[in-house]
Coordinates of C-alpha atoms in Angstrom, one line a residue:
X286 CA 0.0 0.0 0.0
X287 CA 1.5 3.3 -1.0
X288 CA 1.1 6.2 1.3
X289 CA -0.7 9.3 0.0
X290 CA 1.7 12.2 -0.3
X291 CA 1.0 15.8 -1.3
X292 CA 2.4 17.3 -4.4
X293 CA 2.5 20.9 -5.6
X294 CA 3.3 22.4 -9.0
X295 CA 7.0 22.4 -10.0
X296 CA 7.0 26.2 -10.2
X297 CA 5.9 26.6 -6.7
X298 CA 9.1 26.5 -4.7
X299 CA 7.4 27.9 -1.6
X300 CA 3.7 28.1 -0.6
X301 CA 1.9 31.1 -2.0
X302 CA -0.5 33.0 0.3
X303 CA -4.1 33.0 -0.8
X304 CA -5.1 35.8 -3.1
X305 CA -8.4 36.1 -1.2
X306 CA -8.9 35.8 2.6
X307 CA -10.6 32.7 3.9
X308 CA -14.3 33.5 4.6
X309 CA -14.1 36.9 2.8
X310 CA -16.4 38.5 0.3
X311 CA -15.0 36.4 -2.6
X312 CA -15.5 33.2 -0.6
X313 CA -19.1 34.0 -0.1
X314 CA -19.6 34.8 -3.8
X315 CA -18.1 31.4 -4.8
X316 CA -20.2 29.6 -2.2
X317 CA -23.4 31.4 -3.2
X318 CA -23.1 30.5 -6.9
X319 CA -22.2 26.9 -6.0
X320 CA -25.1 26.7 -3.6
X321 CA -27.5 27.9 -6.3
X322 CA -26.2 25.1 -8.5
X323 CA -27.1 22.7 -5.6
X324 CA -30.5 24.2 -5.4
X325 CA -31.1 23.4 -9.0
X326 CA -29.6 19.9 -8.5
X327 CA -31.9 19.3 -5.6
X328 CA -34.9 20.4 -7.6
X329 CA -34.0 17.9 -10.3
X330 CA -33.6 15.2 -7.7
X331 CA -37.1 15.8 -6.2
X332 CA -38.9 16.9 -9.4
X333 CA -40.8 13.7 -9.7
X334 CA -42.4 14.0 -6.3
X335 CA -45.6 16.0 -7.1
X336 CA -45.3 14.8 -10.7
X337 CA -45.5 11.1 -9.7
X338 CA -49.2 10.7 -10.4
X339 CA -49.0 12.6 -13.7
X340 CA -46.0 10.4 -14.6
X341 CA -48.1 7.3 -14.0
X342 CA -50.8 8.6 -16.4
X343 CA -48.3 9.7 -19.0
X344 CA -46.3 6.4 -19.1
X345 CA -49.1 4.1 -18.0
X346 CA -47.1 2.3 -15.2
X347 CA -47.8 1.0 -11.8
X348 CA -46.0 1.7 -8.4
X349 CA -43.0 -0.6 -9.0
X350 CA -42.3 0.8 -12.5
X351 CA -42.8 4.3 -11.2
X352 CA -40.2 3.6 -8.4
X353 CA -37.7 2.6 -11.1
X354 CA -37.5 6.2 -12.3
X355 CA -36.2 7.4 -8.9
X356 CA -34.4 4.2 -8.1
X357 CA -32.3 4.3 -11.2
X358 CA -31.7 8.1 -10.8
X359 CA -30.5 7.6 -7.3
X360 CA -28.8 4.4 -8.2
X361 CA -26.5 6.3 -10.6
X362 CA -26.0 8.9 -7.8
X363 CA -25.0 6.1 -5.4
X364 CA -22.7 4.4 -7.9
X365 CA -20.9 7.7 -8.7
X366 CA -20.2 8.7 -5.1
X367 CA -16.6 7.4 -4.8
X368 CA -15.7 8.0 -8.5
X369 CA -17.3 11.4 -8.2
X370 CA -15.2 12.1 -5.0
X371 CA -12.0 11.1 -6.8
X372 CA -12.9 13.4 -9.7
X373 CA -13.7 16.2 -7.4
X374 CA -10.2 15.9 -5.9
X375 CA -8.7 15.5 -9.4
X376 CA -10.4 18.1 -11.6
X377 CA -11.6 20.6 -9.1
X378 CA -15.1 21.9 -8.2
X379 CA -15.5 24.6 -10.9
X380 CA -15.2 22.2 -13.8
X381 CA -17.2 19.4 -12.2
X382 CA -20.2 21.5 -11.1
X383 CA -20.4 23.0 -14.6
X384 CA -20.4 19.6 -16.3
X385 CA -22.9 18.3 -13.8
X386 CA -25.4 21.1 -14.6
X387 CA -25.0 20.4 -18.4
X388 CA -25.7 16.7 -17.9
X389 CA -28.8 17.4 -15.7
X390 CA -30.1 19.9 -18.4
X391 CA -29.7 17.2 -21.0
X392 CA -31.4 14.6 -18.8
X393 CA -34.5 16.8 -18.2
X394 CA -34.7 17.6 -21.9
X395 CA -34.8 13.9 -22.7
X396 CA -37.4 13.4 -19.9
X397 CA -39.5 16.3 -21.2
X398 CA -40.0 14.7 -24.6
X399 CA -40.2 11.1 -23.5
X400 CA -43.6 9.3 -24.0
X401 CA -42.4 5.8 -23.1
X402 CA -40.5 4.2 -20.2
X403 CA -37.0 3.5 -21.9
X404 CA -36.4 7.1 -22.9
X405 CA -37.8 8.5 -19.7
X406 CA -35.5 6.2 -17.7
X407 CA -32.6 7.4 -19.8
X408 CA -33.4 11.0 -18.9
X409 CA -33.6 10.3 -15.1
X410 CA -30.3 8.4 -15.3
X411 CA -28.6 11.5 -16.8
X412 CA -30.2 13.6 -14.0
X413 CA -28.8 11.3 -11.4
X414 CA -25.3 11.4 -13.0
X415 CA -25.2 15.2 -12.9
X416 CA -26.7 15.4 -9.4
X417 CA -24.1 12.9 -8.1
X418 CA -21.3 15.4 -8.9
X419 CA -22.7 18.5 -7.3
X420 CA -22.8 18.3 -3.6
X421 CA -19.3 16.6 -3.3
X422 CA -17.7 19.5 -5.1
X423 CA -19.5 22.2 -3.0
X424 CA -18.2 20.5 0.1
X425 CA -14.7 20.7 -1.5
X426 CA -15.2 24.4 -2.1
X427 CA -16.3 25.1 1.5
X428 CA -13.2 23.3 2.8
X429 CA -11.0 25.4 0.5
X430 CA -12.6 28.8 0.9
X431 CA -13.6 29.0 4.6
X432 CA -11.9 28.4 8.0
X433 CA -12.5 25.1 9.7
X434 CA -14.8 26.5 12.4
X435 CA -17.3 27.5 9.7
X436 CA -17.4 24.1 7.9
X437 CA -20.4 22.7 9.7
X438 CA -22.4 26.0 9.3
X439 CA -21.6 26.3 5.6
X440 CA -22.4 22.6 5.0
X441 CA -25.8 23.1 6.8
X442 CA -26.4 26.3 4.8
X443 CA -25.8 24.4 1.6
X444 CA -28.5 21.9 2.7
X445 CA -30.8 24.9 3.5
X446 CA -30.4 26.2 0.0
X447 CA -30.9 22.7 -1.4
X448 CA -34.2 22.7 0.5
X449 CA -35.3 25.7 -1.5
X450 CA -35.0 23.5 -4.6
X451 CA -37.1 21.0 -2.9
X452 CA -39.7 23.6 -2.1
X453 CA -39.7 24.7 -5.8
X454 CA -40.3 21.0 -6.6
X455 CA -43.7 21.0 -4.8
X456 CA -46.3 23.7 -5.3
X457 CA -44.4 25.8 -8.0
X458 CA -43.7 22.7 -10.1
X459 CA -47.2 21.4 -9.7
X460 CA -48.5 24.8 -10.8
X461 CA -46.1 24.8 -13.8
X462 CA -47.3 21.3 -14.9
X463 CA -50.9 22.5 -14.6
X464 CA -50.3 25.7 -16.5
X465 CA -47.8 24.7 -19.2
X466 CA -48.0 20.9 -19.4
X467 CA -45.3 18.3 -19.1
X468 CA -43.0 19.0 -22.0
X469 CA -42.7 22.8 -21.7
X470 CA -42.3 22.6 -17.9
X471 CA -39.4 20.2 -18.0
X472 CA -37.7 21.9 -21.0
X473 CA -37.9 25.2 -19.0
X474 CA -36.1 23.4 -16.1
X475 CA -33.3 22.2 -18.5
X476 CA -32.8 25.8 -19.9
X477 CA -32.3 27.1 -16.3
X478 CA -29.7 24.4 -15.6
X479 CA -27.8 25.2 -18.8
X480 CA -27.7 28.9 -17.9
X481 CA -26.5 28.2 -14.4
X482 CA -23.5 26.2 -15.8
X483 CA -22.4 29.4 -17.5
X484 CA -22.7 31.3 -14.2
X485 CA -20.6 28.7 -12.4
X486 CA -17.9 28.9 -15.0
X487 CA -17.7 32.7 -14.7
X488 CA -17.8 33.1 -10.9
X489 CA -16.5 29.9 -9.2
X490 CA -12.8 29.2 -8.6
X491 CA -11.4 26.1 -7.0
X492 CA -9.4 27.8 -4.2
X493 CA -8.5 31.3 -3.0
X494 CA -5.2 31.4 -4.9
X495 CA -2.8 28.9 -3.4
X496 CA -2.3 25.6 -5.1
X497 CA -5.0 23.1 -4.2
X498 CA -3.8 20.1 -2.2
X499 CA -3.8 16.9 -4.1
X500 CA -2.8 13.3 -3.4
X501 CA -0.4 11.3 -5.5
X502 CA -3.4 9.5 -7.0
X503 CA -3.8 12.7 -9.1
X504 CA -0.5 12.4 -10.8
X505 CA 2.0 9.8 -12.0
X506 CA 1.4 6.6 -14.0
X507 CA -2.0 5.0 -14.3
X508 CA -0.8 2.1 -12.0
X509 CA 0.3 4.6 -9.4
X510 CA -3.0 6.5 -9.6
X511 CA -5.0 3.3 -9.3
X512 CA -3.0 2.0 -6.3
X513 CA -3.0 5.3 -4.4
X514 CA -6.7 5.9 -5.1
X515 CA -7.5 2.5 -3.5
X516 CA -5.2 3.3 -0.6
X517 CA -7.0 6.6 -0.1
X518 CA -10.4 4.9 -0.1
X519 CA -9.2 2.3 2.4
X520 CA -7.7 4.9 4.7
X521 CA -10.8 7.1 4.6
X522 CA -13.1 4.2 5.4
X523 CA -10.8 3.0 8.2
X524 CA -11.4 6.2 10.2
X525 CA -14.1 5.8 12.8
X526 CA -15.4 9.3 12.0
X527 CA -16.0 8.2 8.4
X528 CA -18.0 5.2 9.4
X529 CA -20.0 7.1 12.0
X530 CA -20.8 9.7 9.3
X531 CA -21.8 7.0 6.8
X532 CA -24.2 5.4 9.3
X533 CA -25.6 8.8 10.4
X534 CA -26.4 9.7 6.8
X535 CA -27.8 6.2 6.3
X536 CA -30.3 6.6 9.1
X537 CA -31.3 10.2 8.6
X538 CA -32.1 10.1 4.9
X539 CA -35.6 8.7 4.9
X540 CA -37.1 12.1 4.2
X541 CA -35.9 11.6 0.6
X542 CA -38.3 8.7 0.2
X543 CA -41.2 11.0 1.0
X544 CA -39.9 14.0 -0.9
X545 CA -38.9 12.3 -4.1
X546 CA -41.8 9.9 -4.6
X547 CA -44.1 8.4 -1.9
X548 CA -45.0 11.4 0.4
X549 CA -47.6 12.8 -1.9
X550 CA -49.3 9.5 -2.7
X551 CA -49.2 8.5 0.9
X552 CA -50.9 11.7 2.1
X553 CA -53.5 11.8 -0.7
X554 CA -54.2 8.2 -1.4
X555 CA -53.2 6.6 1.9
X556 CA -54.6 9.1 4.4
X557 CA -57.3 10.6 2.2
X558 CA -56.1 14.3 2.3
X559 CA -57.1 16.8 -0.3
X560 CA -54.2 17.6 -2.7
X561 CA -53.9 21.2 -1.4
X562 CA -53.2 20.3 2.2
X563 CA -50.9 17.4 1.1
X564 CA -48.8 19.7 -1.0
X565 CA -48.7 22.2 1.9
X566 CA -47.4 19.6 4.3
X567 CA -44.7 18.5 1.9
X568 CA -43.8 22.2 1.3
X569 CA -43.5 22.7 5.1
X570 CA -41.4 19.6 5.3
X571 CA -39.2 20.9 2.5
X572 CA -38.9 24.3 4.1
X573 CA -38.0 22.9 7.6
X574 CA -34.3 22.2 6.8
X575 CA -34.0 25.8 5.7
X576 CA -34.4 26.7 9.4
X577 CA -33.1 23.6 11.1
X578 CA -29.9 23.0 9.1
X579 CA -28.3 26.5 9.8
X580 CA -29.2 26.3 13.5
X581 CA -27.7 22.8 13.8
X582 CA -24.6 23.8 11.8
X583 CA -24.1 27.0 13.9
X584 CA -24.4 25.1 17.1
X585 CA -22.1 22.2 16.0
X586 CA -19.5 24.8 14.9
X587 CA -19.6 26.4 18.4
X588 CA -19.9 23.2 20.4
X589 CA -18.4 20.3 18.3
X590 CA -18.3 18.2 21.5
X591 CA -22.1 18.0 21.5
X592 CA -22.5 16.8 17.9
X593 CA -22.8 13.2 19.0
X594 CA -25.7 14.0 21.3
X595 CA -27.5 15.9 18.6
X596 CA -27.1 13.1 16.1
X597 CA -28.1 10.4 18.6
X598 CA -31.2 12.3 19.6
X599 CA -32.1 12.8 16.0
X600 CA -31.8 9.1 15.0
X601 CA -33.7 7.8 18.0
X602 CA -36.6 10.3 17.5
X603 CA -36.8 9.4 13.8
X604 CA -37.0 5.7 14.6
X605 CA -39.8 6.3 17.1
X606 CA -41.7 8.4 14.5
X607 CA -41.6 5.6 11.9
X608 CA -42.5 2.9 14.4
X609 CA -45.6 4.9 15.3
X610 CA -46.6 5.3 11.6
X611 CA -46.4 1.6 10.8
X612 CA -48.1 0.4 14.0
X613 CA -51.0 3.0 14.2
X614 CA -54.3 1.1 14.4
X615 CA -55.9 0.9 10.9
X616 CA -53.0 2.7 9.3
X617 CA -55.0 6.0 9.1
X618 CA -52.6 8.3 10.8
X619 CA -54.3 11.5 12.0
X620 CA -53.4 14.6 10.1
X621 CA -51.4 16.2 13.0
X622 CA -49.3 13.1 13.4
X623 CA -48.8 12.8 9.6
X624 CA -47.5 16.4 9.7
X625 CA -45.3 15.5 12.6
X626 CA -43.9 12.5 10.8
X627 CA -43.0 14.6 7.8
X628 CA -41.4 17.3 10.0
X629 CA -39.3 14.9 12.0
X630 CA -38.0 13.4 8.8
X631 CA -37.2 16.9 7.6
X632 CA -35.3 17.8 10.7
X633 CA -33.5 14.4 10.4
X634 CA -32.5 15.4 6.9
X635 CA -31.0 18.6 8.2
X636 CA -29.2 16.8 11.0
X637 CA -27.7 14.4 8.4
X638 CA -25.4 17.3 7.3
X639 CA -23.5 16.8 10.6
X640 CA -22.3 13.5 9.2
X641 CA -19.9 15.3 6.8
X642 CA -18.5 17.4 9.7
X643 CA -17.8 14.2 11.7
X644 CA -16.1 12.5 8.8
X645 CA -14.0 15.6 7.8
X646 CA -12.5 15.8 11.3
X647 CA -11.1 12.2 10.9
X648 CA -9.4 12.7 7.5
X649 CA -6.9 15.0 5.8
X650 CA -8.3 17.8 3.6
X651 CA -6.8 16.4 0.3
X652 CA -9.2 13.5 0.6
X653 CA -12.3 15.7 1.0
X654 CA -14.0 14.4 -2.1
X655 CA -13.6 10.8 -1.3
X656 CA -14.7 11.4 2.3
X657 CA -18.0 13.1 1.2
X658 CA -18.6 10.3 -1.4
X659 CA -18.3 7.6 1.2
X660 CA -20.6 9.4 3.6
X661 CA -23.2 9.9 0.8
X662 CA -23.1 6.2 0.1
X663 CA -24.9 5.6 3.4
X664 CA -27.8 7.9 2.8
X665 CA -28.5 7.0 -0.8
X666 CA -28.2 3.3 -0.3
X667 CA -30.9 3.4 2.4
X668 CA -33.0 5.7 0.2
X669 CA -32.8 3.5 -2.8
X670 CA -33.7 0.4 -0.7
X671 CA -36.7 2.2 0.8
X672 CA -38.0 3.5 -2.5
X673 CA -37.7 0.1 -4.2
X674 CA -39.2 -2.0 -1.4
X675 CA -42.1 0.5 -0.9
X676 CA -43.1 0.3 -4.6
X677 CA -42.8 -3.5 -4.6
X678 CA -44.9 -3.9 -1.5
X679 CA -47.6 -1.5 -2.7
X680 CA -48.0 -3.5 -5.8
X681 CA -48.0 -6.7 -3.8
X682 CA -50.9 -5.5 -1.7
X683 CA -53.0 -4.9 -4.7
X684 CA -51.9 -1.4 -5.8
X685 CA -54.8 0.2 -3.9
X686 CA -52.7 2.7 -2.0
X687 CA -54.8 2.4 1.1
X688 CA -53.6 3.2 4.6
X689 CA -52.7 -0.4 5.5
X690 CA -51.0 -0.9 2.2
X691 CA -48.7 2.1 3.0
X692 CA -48.1 0.7 6.5
X693 CA -46.8 -2.5 4.9
X694 CA -44.8 -0.6 2.4
X695 CA -43.1 1.5 5.1
X696 CA -42.0 -1.5 7.2
X697 CA -38.6 -1.9 5.4
X698 CA -38.0 1.9 5.7
X699 CA -38.6 1.7 9.4
X700 CA -36.4 -1.3 9.7
X701 CA -33.5 0.6 8.0
X702 CA -33.9 3.6 10.3
X703 CA -34.0 1.4 13.4
X704 CA -30.9 -0.6 12.4
X705 CA -29.1 2.7 11.6
X706 CA -30.1 4.3 14.9
X707 CA -28.7 1.3 16.8
X708 CA -25.5 1.4 14.8
X709 CA -25.0 5.1 15.2
X710 CA -25.6 4.9 19.0
X711 CA -23.0 2.1 19.3
X712 CA -20.4 4.0 17.3
X713 CA -21.0 7.2 19.3
X714 CA -20.6 5.3 22.6
X715 CA -17.3 3.7 21.5
X716 CA -15.9 7.1 20.4
X717 CA -16.3 8.6 23.9
X718 CA -13.1 9.2 25.8
X719 CA -12.0 6.2 27.9
X720 CA -13.7 3.7 25.6

């Protein structure tokens, strides 16, 4: 196993000071543009949520087939996490975010004109590919442009901005589909993504001026790159903080299941809500991380010693909420409890950003892309499993979308959350001093 070493350009005989101060005006401009790109990526990720019933009618598919749209999209996202992390460390955030936006624009264009499943799936796969490369690179930018004490806050604020994209994917997207139809709405989304790629190229820079740290896996022969890349991955995964971050993200990502696909059908078909209140609940859920994420990030930055307690409280509360949902008599959860279930999931989604802060503390900065990719593996593996099993079980129970059918469909999701909560709690206890 070859140790990872740092290299700098040959012309740099001595470290150059940054051209711009860490956390200064230029840093905020770079982050702001990148965060807007993440807003668009998050919108793409969740755009099938309120459009799920319309998609069923357009393509004439059932619950399992409908799940495949999101599962393949997120499956590509999942598969690209470690390769995407290596590319983030190799090519830099500016180039990768721009390419990601172009790929998502192409995917939404294909999806806009699709009238059959194969072409529609191809469009969602492209969306997942572009989405996979966005967040990792923004985390890389935060680490390069801001001092360490602001990392948790900026990561949480990025999640907050992403939540705006999720909000746009509820009522505004529903209104657009109603007013302009399927094709024009999704073509409009792709045009916005393409324009944002130009903005990223104009305003984003990889670092404040000094050469960006790179591992030996980014230079040398192909054998050296491959060997060192594997060594980097092993070293990152061996760190307890990385594993704790992975399991934290695994446990606290169930909100994505509700936001991307099954939340709206569950509220409307399963619980009998009118479409308006159902969209309002999902909008409130999407907006909750906008408040919760910055507060959690600010607090974690000031009191990093309490991050473990915050995360443990979040995973246990989320597990209890899902257990109540699947064991409620008759399955017809009262509206206030349904709202509470959505909000608890949304707060958990905000708390999942602390996973990246934990993992970053356990690894050197030049491996930041790989670190974020491995942490993301946890969240999106549980999300894909939950989406797939829910669709299969809904079809297996007759496809009626009744309250008891959703209770059955949500059993695997609840099981994943409970398993994750136990694992996170164990890792947190082991990491205490003296253990």
